[in-house]
PDB file of C-alpha atoms in Angstrom:
ATOM      1  CA  UNK A   1      25.680  39.752   4.595  1.00 50.00           C
ATOM      2  CA  UNK A   2      24.938  41.616   1.317  1.00 56.00           C
ATOM      3  CA  UNK A   3      23.695  39.705  -2.341  1.00 64.00           C
ATOM      4  CA  UNK A   4      26.962  39.772  -3.448  1.00 90.00           C
ATOM      5  CA  UNK A   5      28.478  37.240  -1.071  1.00 95.00           C
ATOM      6  CA  UNK A   6      29.665  33.886  -1.548  1.00 97.00           C
ATOM      7  CA  UNK A   7      29.364  31.272   0.967  1.00 98.00           C
ATOM      8  CA  UNK A   8      32.255  28.082   2.658  1.00 98.00           C
ATOM      9  CA  UNK A   9      31.651  25.428   4.343  1.00 98.00           C
ATOM     10  CA  UNK A  10      33.588  22.650   5.501  1.00 98.00           C
ATOM     11  CA  UNK A  11      32.543  18.909   5.244  1.00 97.00           C
ATOM     12  CA  UNK A  12      30.738  18.539   7.453  1.00 98.00           C
ATOM     13  CA  UNK A  13      28.949  22.261   7.109  1.00 97.00           C
ATOM     14  CA  UNK A  14      29.681  23.317  11.128  1.00 98.00           C
ATOM     15  CA  UNK A  15      32.039  25.689  10.205  1.00 98.00           C
ATOM     16  CA  UNK A  16      30.242  28.373   7.096  1.00 98.00           C
ATOM     17  CA  UNK A  17      32.679  31.669   5.920  1.00 98.00           C
ATOM     18  CA  UNK A  18      30.724  33.998   4.312  1.00 98.00           C
ATOM     19  CA  UNK A  19      32.894  36.592   1.947  1.00 98.00           C
ATOM     20  CA  UNK A  20      31.283  39.549   0.959  1.00 98.00           C
ATOM     21  CA  UNK A  21      31.927  41.021  -3.337  1.00 96.00           C
ATOM     22  CA  UNK A  22      35.108  40.322  -5.431  1.00 95.00           C
ATOM     23  CA  UNK A  23      38.389  38.879  -3.904  1.00 97.00           C
ATOM     24  CA  UNK A  24      41.516  41.206  -3.615  1.00 96.00           C
ATOM     25  CA  UNK A  25      44.101  38.285  -4.556  1.00 93.00           C
ATOM     26  CA  UNK A  26      43.623  34.646  -5.882  1.00 94.00           C
ATOM     27  CA  UNK A  27      46.677  32.660  -6.040  1.00 92.00           C
ATOM     28  CA  UNK A  28      47.921  28.617  -6.101  1.00 89.00           C
ATOM     29  CA  UNK A  29      51.402  27.791  -4.283  1.00 88.00           C
ATOM     30  CA  UNK A  30      53.146  25.240  -3.651  1.00 85.00           C
ATOM     31  CA  UNK A  31      55.537  25.728  -0.989  1.00 84.00           C
ATOM     32  CA  UNK A  32      56.183  22.181   1.391  1.00 83.00           C
ATOM     33  CA  UNK A  33      54.187  24.538   4.079  1.00 84.00           C
ATOM     34  CA  UNK A  34      50.408  24.553   1.667  1.00 83.00           C
ATOM     35  CA  UNK A  35      51.598  21.315   0.714  1.00 84.00           C
ATOM     36  CA  UNK A  36      51.757  19.855   4.056  1.00 86.00           C
ATOM     37  CA  UNK A  37      48.474  22.152   5.355  1.00 85.00           C
ATOM     38  CA  UNK A  38      46.429  21.221   2.864  1.00 85.00           C
ATOM     39  CA  UNK A  39      47.660  17.537   1.790  1.00 87.00           C
ATOM     40  CA  UNK A  40      47.664  18.324  -1.252  1.00 88.00           C
ATOM     41  CA  UNK A  41      49.940  19.304  -4.469  1.00 82.00           C
ATOM     42  CA  UNK A  42      49.208  23.350  -3.773  1.00 87.00           C
ATOM     43  CA  UNK A  43      46.418  25.746  -2.225  1.00 84.00           C
ATOM     44  CA  UNK A  44      44.237  27.635  -4.016  1.00 92.00           C
ATOM     45  CA  UNK A  45      42.886  30.747  -2.128  1.00 93.00           C
ATOM     46  CA  UNK A  46      40.279  33.665  -2.322  1.00 97.00           C
ATOM     47  CA  UNK A  47      41.628  36.353  -0.025  1.00 96.00           C
ATOM     48  CA  UNK A  48      39.326  39.184   0.793  1.00 98.00           C
ATOM     49  CA  UNK A  49      39.286  41.807   2.550  1.00 98.00           C
ATOM     50  CA  UNK A  50      38.832  41.266   6.518  1.00 98.00           C
ATOM     51  CA  UNK A  51      35.784  43.118   6.886  1.00 97.00           C
ATOM     52  CA  UNK A  52      34.206  41.219   4.514  1.00 98.00           C
ATOM     53  CA  UNK A  53      34.762  38.189   6.047  1.00 98.00           C
ATOM     54  CA  UNK A  54      32.374  36.637   8.501  1.00 98.00           C
ATOM     55  CA  UNK A  55      32.896  32.972  10.281  1.00 98.00           C
ATOM     56  CA  UNK A  56      30.437  31.485  11.465  1.00 98.00           C
ATOM     57  CA  UNK A  57      30.775  27.800  13.537  1.00 98.00           C
ATOM     58  CA  UNK A  58      33.848  26.665  15.997  1.00 97.00           C
ATOM     59  CA  UNK A  59      37.433  26.894  14.685  1.00 98.00           C
ATOM     60  CA  UNK A  60      40.669  25.769  16.305  1.00 97.00           C
ATOM     61  CA  UNK A  61      43.486  27.386  14.982  1.00 96.00           C
ATOM     62  CA  UNK A  62      47.223  26.633  13.884  1.00 93.00           C
ATOM     63  CA  UNK A  63      50.300  29.303  13.448  1.00 93.00           C
ATOM     64  CA  UNK A  64      53.449  28.200  11.884  1.00 89.00           C
ATOM     65  CA  UNK A  65      56.461  30.047  10.541  1.00 89.00           C
ATOM     66  CA  UNK A  66      56.859  30.373   6.686  1.00 77.00           C
ATOM     67  CA  UNK A  67      59.727  29.403   4.878  1.00 70.00           C
ATOM     68  CA  UNK A  68      60.553  33.031   3.371  1.00 74.00           C
ATOM     69  CA  UNK A  69      59.728  33.839   7.835  1.00 85.00           C
ATOM     70  CA  UNK A  70      56.677  34.778   8.605  1.00 87.00           C
ATOM     71  CA  UNK A  71      54.147  33.398  10.243  1.00 92.00           C
ATOM     72  CA  UNK A  72      50.440  31.609   8.507  1.00 89.00           C
ATOM     73  CA  UNK A  73      47.775  30.781  11.269  1.00 94.00           C
ATOM     74  CA  UNK A  74      45.116  28.071   9.210  1.00 95.00           C
ATOM     75  CA  UNK A  75      42.143  27.399  10.965  1.00 97.00           C
ATOM     76  CA  UNK A  76      39.685  24.194  10.253  1.00 96.00           C
ATOM     77  CA  UNK A  77      36.478  22.932  11.781  1.00 98.00           C
ATOM     78  CA  UNK A  78      37.381  20.721  14.705  1.00 98.00           C
ATOM     79  CA  UNK A  79      34.375  18.702  13.882  1.00 98.00           C
ATOM     80  CA  UNK A  80      35.561  17.313  10.250  1.00 97.00           C
ATOM     81  CA  UNK A  81      39.461  18.913  10.491  1.00 95.00           C
ATOM     82  CA  UNK A  82      38.722  20.531   6.844  1.00 95.00           C
ATOM     83  CA  UNK A  83      41.037  24.076   6.851  1.00 94.00           C
ATOM     84  CA  UNK A  84      38.977  26.767   5.421  1.00 96.00           C
ATOM     85  CA  UNK A  85      40.982  30.228   6.000  1.00 98.00           C
ATOM     86  CA  UNK A  86      43.618  31.059   6.483  1.00 96.00           C
ATOM     87  CA  UNK A  87      45.365  34.805   7.837  1.00 96.00           C
ATOM     88  CA  UNK A  88      49.377  35.564   6.702  1.00 92.00           C
ATOM     89  CA  UNK A  89      51.247  38.272   7.672  1.00 92.00           C
ATOM     90  CA  UNK A  90      51.859  38.841   4.450  1.00 88.00           C
ATOM     91  CA  UNK A  91      48.832  40.160   4.371  1.00 91.00           C
ATOM     92  CA  UNK A  92      47.025  41.010   7.299  1.00 94.00           C
ATOM     93  CA  UNK A  93      44.091  42.822   5.961  1.00 97.00           C
ATOM     94  CA  UNK A  94      43.302  40.412   4.837  1.00 98.00           C
ATOM     95  CA  UNK A  95      41.535  36.781   4.853  1.00 98.00           C
ATOM     96  CA  UNK A  96      42.337  33.763   2.640  1.00 97.00           C
ATOM     97  CA  UNK A  97      39.357  31.684   2.179  1.00 98.00           C
ATOM     98  CA  UNK A  98      39.886  27.865   0.168  1.00 96.00           C
ATOM     99  CA  UNK A  99      38.940  28.062  -2.658  1.00 96.00           C
ATOM    100  CA  UNK A 100      38.251  24.290  -3.121  1.00 94.00           C
ATOM    101  CA  UNK A 101      35.064  25.476   0.287  1.00 96.00           C
ATOM    102  CA  UNK A 102      32.970  27.264  -1.828  1.00 97.00           C
ATOM    103  CA  UNK A 103      31.557  24.444  -3.983  1.00 94.00           C
ATOM    104  CA  UNK A 104      31.927  26.785  -7.729  1.00 94.00           C
ATOM    105  CA  UNK A 105      33.423  25.270  -9.590  1.00 92.00           C
ATOM    106  CA  UNK A 106      33.506  28.995 -12.083  1.00 92.00           C
ATOM    107  CA  UNK A 107      35.261  30.373  -9.353  1.00 94.00           C
ATOM    108  CA  UNK A 108      38.295  32.819 -10.607  1.00 90.00           C
ATOM    109  CA  UNK A 109      41.377  31.574 -12.051  1.00 89.00           C
ATOM    110  CA  UNK A 110      43.960  32.659  -9.976  1.00 91.00           C
ATOM    111  CA  UNK A 111      46.210  35.490 -10.690  1.00 89.00           C
ATOM    112  CA  UNK A 112      49.598  34.076  -9.732  1.00 85.00           C
ATOM    113  CA  UNK A 113      51.022  30.409  -9.528  1.00 83.00           C
ATOM    114  CA  UNK A 114      53.689  31.115  -6.432  1.00 79.00           C
ATOM    115  CA  UNK A 115      56.923  28.518  -4.619  1.00 81.00           C
ATOM    116  CA  UNK A 116      56.643  27.234  -8.964  1.00 80.00           C
ATOM    117  CA  UNK A 117      60.129  25.717  -7.872  1.00 84.00           C
ATOM    118  CA  UNK A 118      58.379  23.214  -5.137  1.00 81.00           C
ATOM    119  CA  UNK A 119      55.768  21.882  -8.122  1.00 82.00           C
ATOM    120  CA  UNK A 120      55.010  18.362  -7.605  1.00 84.00           C
ATOM    121  CA  UNK A 121      56.670  16.800 -11.022  1.00 85.00           C
ATOM    122  CA  UNK A 122      53.783  16.165 -13.274  1.00 89.00           C
ATOM    123  CA  UNK A 123      52.184  19.173 -12.300  1.00 83.00           C
ATOM    124  CA  UNK A 124      52.815  21.804 -15.219  1.00 83.00           C
ATOM    125  CA  UNK A 125      54.516  25.171 -14.372  1.00 79.00           C
ATOM    126  CA  UNK A 126      51.174  27.888 -15.379  1.00 78.00           C
ATOM    127  CA  UNK A 127      51.439  29.207 -18.603  1.00 80.00           C
ATOM    128  CA  UNK A 128      47.935  31.837 -18.099  1.00 79.00           C
ATOM    129  CA  UNK A 129      49.109  33.404 -15.037  1.00 77.00           C
ATOM    130  CA  UNK A 130      52.056  35.081 -13.654  1.00 80.00           C
ATOM    131  CA  UNK A 131      54.255  31.751 -11.973  1.00 76.00           C
ATOM    132  CA  UNK A 132      56.512  32.440  -9.615  1.00 77.00           C
ATOM    133  CA  UNK A 133      59.544  30.040  -8.830  1.00 79.00           C
ATOM    134  CA  UNK A 134      59.158  30.887  -4.574  1.00 72.00           C
ATOM    135  CA  UNK A 135      57.244  33.867  -2.544  1.00 64.00           C
TER     136      UNK A 135
END
């Protein structure tokens, strides 16, 4: 990987994903699938071109069909269970990496907030990014 690479890792450090360059897309999503998979109110994901991503360590994956009828494949560390990256049918050329796993509080803000209609009542809709009620 080049000098402009950043690495995300799971909680135990056994799985690491390194991405080169700037992300193609950064978004947040509050759909029920993302809430269930992450255990949180929404996900915050940076998508990088597949050829700019290097995965180190053992993974387990599962594929689900999303509300929009497209598949989503989440990959996680089999040791600690952290869901670190995903691939989506809608973005076949990109790998989505969980931004929180980079440990960088200065990471780019999401450019969009999807499934805002499913957000928790206490979470206001962002005003500085594109807000989409569905996907």
